[in-house]
Short mmCIF file of C-alpha atoms and ligand atoms in Angstrom, two decimals:
data_model
loop_
_atom_site.label_atom_id
_atom_site.label_comp_id
_atom_site.label_asym_id
_atom_site.label_seq_id
_atom_site.Cartn_x
_atom_site.Cartn_y
_atom_site.Cartn_z
CA MET V 174 -2.94 52.55 9.93
CA LYS V 175 -6.00 50.75 10.53
CA SER V 176 -8.19 48.65 8.05
CA LEU V 177 -11.63 46.80 8.24
CA VAL V 178 -10.02 43.76 9.41
CA SER V 179 -8.94 44.95 12.85
CA GLU V 180 -11.81 47.31 13.85
CA ALA V 181 -13.50 43.96 14.09
CA ALA V 182 -10.96 42.54 15.85
CA ILE V 183 -11.18 41.37 19.40
CA LEU V 184 -7.48 40.85 19.96
CA ARG V 185 -4.67 41.82 17.78
CA THR V 186 -0.78 42.08 18.41
CA GLY V 187 1.98 43.71 16.50
CA ASP V 188 5.38 42.56 16.70
CA LEU V 189 4.86 40.88 19.68
CA SER V 190 8.35 39.73 20.97
CA ARG V 191 9.48 37.70 24.13
CA SER V 192 12.87 36.35 24.52
CA PHE V 193 14.16 33.96 27.35
CA GLY V 194 17.86 34.85 28.27
CA GLY V 195 19.35 34.10 24.54
CA VAL V 196 15.83 31.76 23.49
CA HIS V 197 14.01 34.11 21.23
CA ALA V 198 10.62 32.54 22.21
CA LEU V 199 8.45 34.46 20.12
CA ARG V 200 9.89 37.22 17.51
CA ASN V 201 7.69 40.09 15.96
CA VAL V 202 4.20 37.88 16.15
CA SER V 203 1.02 39.64 14.87
CA LEU V 204 -2.18 37.66 15.73
CA ASN V 205 -5.70 38.85 14.48
CA VAL V 206 -9.10 37.48 16.52
CA GLN V 207 -11.94 38.57 15.11
CA HIS V 208 -15.25 38.97 17.65
CA GLY V 209 -17.28 35.84 18.07
CA GLU V 210 -14.82 33.45 16.23
CA LEU V 211 -12.98 30.17 17.28
CA HIS V 212 -9.30 30.69 16.10
CA GLY V 213 -6.82 27.93 16.81
CA LEU V 214 -3.32 28.41 17.32
CA ILE V 215 -0.69 25.06 16.28
CA GLY V 216 2.34 24.50 16.09
CA PRO V 217 5.29 21.74 17.12
CA ASN V 218 6.43 21.93 20.70
CA GLY V 219 8.12 24.87 21.63
CA ALA V 220 6.72 27.31 18.87
CA GLY V 221 5.87 30.10 21.82
CA LYS V 222 2.25 29.41 22.03
CA SER V 223 1.91 29.36 25.56
CA THR V 224 4.55 32.02 25.90
CA LEU V 225 2.03 33.88 23.14
CA PHE V 226 -1.26 33.51 25.65
CA HIS V 227 0.78 34.45 28.70
CA LEU V 228 2.06 37.77 26.92
CA ILE V 229 -2.18 38.25 25.57
CA SER V 230 -3.33 37.58 29.53
CA GLY V 231 -0.46 39.51 30.97
CA HIS V 232 1.45 37.07 32.82
CA ILE V 233 4.43 37.85 31.35
CA PRO V 234 5.98 40.46 29.40
CA PRO V 235 6.97 40.89 26.50
CA SER V 236 10.33 42.33 25.28
CA GLY V 237 8.34 44.21 22.56
CA GLY V 238 5.19 44.77 20.66
CA THR V 239 1.48 46.05 21.68
CA VAL V 240 -1.70 43.79 22.93
CA TRP V 241 -4.69 45.57 21.45
CA PHE V 242 -8.06 44.43 23.11
CA ASN V 243 -10.77 45.84 21.71
CA GLY V 244 -8.88 48.25 20.01
CA GLN V 245 -7.44 49.49 23.35
CA ASP V 246 -3.86 49.08 23.93
CA ILE V 247 -3.31 46.95 26.97
CA THR V 248 0.37 46.29 26.51
CA SER V 249 0.79 47.44 30.39
CA SER V 250 -2.29 45.78 31.59
CA SER V 251 -2.00 43.35 34.57
CA PRO V 252 -3.07 39.84 34.49
CA HIS V 253 -6.14 41.29 36.92
CA GLU V 254 -7.15 44.10 35.18
CA ARG V 255 -7.05 41.87 31.78
CA ALA V 256 -8.90 39.81 33.88
CA LEU V 257 -11.64 42.17 34.99
CA GLY V 258 -11.92 43.57 30.90
CA GLY V 259 -12.68 40.30 29.43
CA ILE V 260 -9.55 38.03 29.13
CA SER V 261 -9.35 34.39 30.74
CA ILE V 262 -6.96 32.19 30.36
CA VAL V 263 -7.03 28.28 31.43
CA PHE V 264 -3.33 27.62 31.56
CA GLN V 265 -1.96 24.54 29.87
CA GLY V 266 -2.17 21.42 32.30
CA ALA V 267 -4.52 23.29 34.79
CA ARG V 268 -5.11 21.91 37.95
CA ILE V 269 -8.74 21.47 39.51
CA PHE V 270 -9.08 22.64 43.33
CA SER V 271 -9.12 18.95 45.53
CA GLY V 272 -11.10 19.05 48.35
CA MET V 273 -13.90 21.11 46.97
CA THR V 274 -17.30 20.17 44.68
CA VAL V 275 -17.06 21.36 40.71
CA LEU V 276 -19.78 23.53 41.01
CA GLU V 277 -17.26 24.99 43.97
CA ASN V 278 -14.47 25.09 41.44
CA VAL V 279 -16.11 26.87 39.19
CA MET V 280 -17.60 29.74 41.31
CA VAL V 281 -13.76 29.92 42.04
CA GLY V 282 -13.70 31.52 37.85
CA ALA V 283 -16.10 34.52 38.85
CA HIS V 284 -13.88 35.51 41.52
CA ALA V 285 -12.20 38.93 39.78
CA GLN V 286 -15.88 39.87 39.71
CA HIS V 287 -16.43 39.91 43.89
CA SER V 288 -16.54 43.52 45.03
CA TYR V 289 -16.95 42.17 48.69
CA GLY V 290 -14.29 42.20 50.80
CA PHE V 291 -12.94 39.91 53.97
CA HIS V 292 -14.62 41.58 56.59
CA ASP V 293 -18.07 41.40 54.13
CA ALA V 294 -17.31 36.80 53.84
CA ILE V 295 -16.05 36.93 57.50
CA LEU V 296 -19.32 38.65 58.60
CA ARG V 297 -21.74 36.89 55.74
CA THR V 298 -22.71 40.46 55.85
CA ARG V 299 -26.38 40.27 53.03
CA LYS V 300 -23.76 42.11 50.19
CA PHE V 301 -21.58 38.73 50.50
CA LYS V 302 -25.22 36.20 50.30
CA HIS V 303 -26.47 38.45 47.19
CA GLN V 304 -22.94 37.86 45.34
CA GLU V 305 -22.37 34.21 46.27
CA ASP V 306 -25.59 33.83 44.88
CA ALA V 307 -25.40 35.10 42.24
CA ILE V 308 -22.30 33.55 41.10
CA ARG V 309 -23.97 29.78 41.91
CA LYS V 310 -26.46 30.84 39.58
CA ARG V 311 -24.07 32.07 37.14
CA ALA V 312 -21.33 28.74 37.81
CA ARG V 313 -24.92 26.55 37.48
CA VAL V 314 -25.13 27.89 34.08
CA ALA V 315 -21.67 27.08 32.67
CA LEU V 316 -22.56 23.84 34.10
CA HIS V 317 -25.26 23.36 32.13
CA GLN V 318 -22.72 24.94 28.75
CA VAL V 319 -20.54 22.13 29.26
CA ASP V 320 -22.53 19.37 29.88
CA LEU V 321 -21.71 18.95 33.58
CA LEU V 322 -24.90 20.44 35.55
CA PRO V 323 -25.29 17.05 36.93
CA TYR V 324 -22.00 16.77 38.35
CA ALA V 325 -22.55 20.08 39.90
CA GLN V 326 -21.75 18.57 43.28
CA SER V 327 -19.68 15.26 42.93
CA ASN V 328 -15.76 15.33 44.55
CA ALA V 329 -14.24 17.31 41.20
CA GLU V 330 -11.16 15.07 41.89
CA THR V 331 -14.07 12.16 41.11
CA LEU V 332 -14.61 13.72 37.72
CA PRO V 333 -12.79 11.68 34.43
CA LEU V 334 -10.17 13.98 32.48
CA GLY V 335 -12.55 14.79 29.97
CA GLY V 336 -14.76 15.80 32.38
CA GLN V 337 -12.04 18.43 34.49
CA ARG V 338 -11.23 19.45 31.01
CA ARG V 339 -15.00 21.23 30.43
CA MET V 340 -15.27 21.93 34.17
CA GLN V 341 -11.74 24.09 33.45
CA VAL V 342 -13.88 25.39 30.14
CA ALA V 343 -17.10 26.10 32.80
CA ARG V 344 -14.69 27.88 35.10
CA SER V 345 -13.66 30.37 32.30
CA LEU V 346 -17.34 31.03 31.23
CA CYS V 347 -18.33 31.59 34.70
CA SER V 348 -16.35 34.92 35.13
CA ASP V 349 -18.31 36.03 32.16
CA SER V 350 -15.67 36.76 30.04
CA ARG V 351 -15.77 37.56 26.57
CA LEU V 352 -12.16 35.91 25.25
CA LEU V 353 -11.32 32.65 25.98
CA LEU V 354 -7.64 31.16 26.23
CA LEU V 355 -7.47 27.78 26.20
CA ASP V 356 -4.30 26.23 26.27
CA GLU V 357 -4.00 22.72 24.93
CA PRO V 358 -7.81 21.46 26.85
CA ALA V 359 -7.77 18.49 24.73
CA SER V 360 -4.37 16.98 25.54
CA GLY V 361 -4.76 13.65 27.27
CA LEU V 362 -8.09 13.04 26.45
CA ARG V 363 -9.78 9.69 24.87
CA GLY V 364 -11.70 10.24 21.28
CA ASP V 365 -14.89 10.18 22.82
CA GLU V 366 -13.97 13.00 25.54
CA ARG V 367 -12.37 15.00 22.93
CA ASP V 368 -15.68 15.05 20.80
CA VAL V 369 -17.59 15.97 24.04
CA LEU V 370 -15.17 18.84 24.57
CA ALA V 371 -15.30 19.55 20.44
CA ARG V 372 -19.18 19.86 21.24
CA SER V 373 -18.91 22.17 24.31
CA ILE V 374 -16.40 24.82 22.57
CA SER V 375 -18.65 24.41 19.45
CA ARG V 376 -21.78 25.81 22.15
CA LEU V 377 -19.78 28.60 23.40
CA ARG V 378 -18.87 30.00 20.02
CA GLU V 379 -22.70 30.15 19.44
CA LEU V 380 -23.41 31.61 22.85
CA GLY V 381 -20.81 34.29 21.02
CA LYS V 382 -18.00 33.88 23.11
CA THR V 383 -14.46 34.42 21.11
CA ILE V 384 -12.20 31.62 21.40
CA VAL V 385 -7.95 31.24 20.84
CA LEU V 386 -7.87 27.15 20.94
CA ILE V 387 -4.06 25.59 21.12
CA GLU V 388 -4.20 22.01 19.92
CA HIS V 389 -1.06 19.64 18.76
CA ASP V 390 -3.56 17.79 17.05
CA VAL V 391 -3.85 19.28 13.81
CA ARG V 392 -7.39 17.37 12.86
CA PHE V 393 -8.82 18.45 15.60
CA VAL V 394 -8.07 22.24 15.34
CA MET V 395 -9.13 21.95 11.90
CA GLN V 396 -12.78 20.40 11.87
CA LEU V 397 -13.60 23.07 14.84
CA CYS V 398 -11.62 26.22 13.69
CA ASP V 399 -12.46 29.13 11.98
CA ASN V 400 -9.55 30.52 11.51
CA ILE V 401 -5.79 28.94 12.23
CA THR V 402 -2.60 30.55 12.94
CA VAL V 403 0.30 28.76 12.94
CA LEU V 404 3.47 29.29 14.95
CA ASP V 405 7.07 27.78 14.23
CA LEU V 406 10.55 28.51 16.24
CA GLY V 407 8.50 31.74 17.71
CA GLU V 408 6.92 32.96 14.41
CA VAL V 409 3.84 32.64 12.39
CA ILE V 410 4.29 30.92 9.39
CA SER V 411 0.75 30.92 8.19
CA THR V 412 -2.51 32.62 9.00
CA GLY V 413 -6.46 31.63 7.89
CA THR V 414 -8.72 29.31 7.13
CA PRO V 415 -8.14 26.08 7.86
CA ALA V 416 -8.45 24.62 4.05
CA ALA V 417 -5.59 27.76 3.47
CA VAL V 418 -3.57 26.67 6.07
CA ARG V 419 -3.46 22.99 4.77
CA SER V 420 -2.42 23.81 1.61
CA ASP V 421 0.01 26.39 2.44
CA ARG V 422 3.48 24.97 1.85
CA ARG V 423 5.53 26.69 4.55
CA VAL V 424 3.18 24.58 6.75
CA ILE V 425 3.53 21.73 4.91
CA ASP V 426 7.25 22.04 5.14
CA ALA V 427 7.55 23.25 8.48
CA TYR V 428 5.22 21.31 10.19
CA LEU V 429 1.82 19.24 8.96
CA GLY V 430 4.68 17.44 6.49
CA VAL V 431 6.63 15.72 9.28
CA GLY V 432 6.09 12.44 8.76
CA ASP V 433 5.04 12.19 4.98
CA GLN V 434 7.19 14.96 3.79
CA HIS V 435 10.58 16.07 3.89
CA ALA V 436 11.61 19.94 4.29
CA GLY V 437 13.64 20.70 1.41
CA GLY V 438 12.22 18.05 -0.89
P1 ADP B 289 4.93 25.90 22.85
O1 ADP B 289 3.46 26.20 24.05
O2 ADP B 289 4.64 26.03 21.63
O3 ADP B 289 5.50 24.80 23.37
P2 ADP B 289 6.01 27.75 24.88
O4 ADP B 289 5.89 29.20 24.75
O5 ADP B 289 5.85 26.99 25.91
O6 ADP B 289 6.43 26.94 23.60
O7 ADP B 289 8.11 27.23 24.52
C1 ADP B 289 8.84 28.59 23.44
C2 ADP B 289 9.98 28.71 24.25
O8 ADP B 289 10.66 29.20 24.80
C3 ADP B 289 10.72 27.44 24.38
O9 ADP B 289 12.05 27.38 23.79
C4 ADP B 289 10.56 27.07 26.07
O10 ADP B 289 11.20 26.67 26.24
C5 ADP B 289 10.86 28.94 26.40
N1 ADP B 289 10.35 28.99 27.57
C6 ADP B 289 8.79 28.94 27.84
N2 ADP B 289 8.74 29.92 28.79
C7 ADP B 289 9.97 29.51 29.50
C8 ADP B 289 10.57 30.09 30.57
N3 ADP B 289 9.72 30.81 31.45
N4 ADP B 289 11.87 30.99 30.86
C9 ADP B 289 12.91 30.17 29.88
N5 ADP B 289 12.19 30.03 28.51
C10 ADP B 289 11.21 29.59 28.47
MG1 MG B 290 2.17 24.98 25.77
#
């Protein structure tokens, strides 16, 4: 049945499940992400957050359920088809390409859009050069959007961790995707680096990107996101605005309350 909510959704999952052997990593997950929103995905370690991203990006198949992108069933599309369609993922703990400049690292993000072949690249045909120029321009715009343009020609390895994470976001941007899946981009960052990253992410939303952000620092997510979905043991236990999620009894018991509230108390 169609509802107004699902009409506006850029991403929707229905009863999405995934088991690994006997482990139910995800069970009947229904996620709804609206066009242009910044959606937080939180939950304790092992809750199934990364698995959900891999099912959305197509890197692993579900055991059951459906993924819709812009109203289209993409459950059986390949990761490459989904990337071309506008879904971009920054994996948890994503590596930088060492020995390359910051600009080159970001240009890799546009790889999915290349239409020249190996032959063109070797012979450096006009088509190849034209596309390389266009990609370089897009990479520079992406770097500007995350405040890294002054470092375009630096060796990527010399960037501090916060800069490396923003570079990975720029790589996603360079692919011209409409939906960015960011898996713990803030993990391991200092407070000031988190603030800069948060500003970059907010700016992307202003540019009309839709973002789903996995993060375990609840305060960070609450301040930044329009809506939040909470996973626990592979199931959605709450979804809504930060205020609604924060006051949800199930969230307090299962997750937020750890340390100052006891389940069943
Ligand atoms: P989160 O990202 O929330 O920490 P994950 O999605 O990584 O959680 O993992 C959810 C559950 O699925 C965990 O119990 C994890 O051990 C299991 N799991 C994830 N990926 C695999 C895999 N490739 N093989 C086996 N088990 C996995
Ligand atoms: Mg994870």
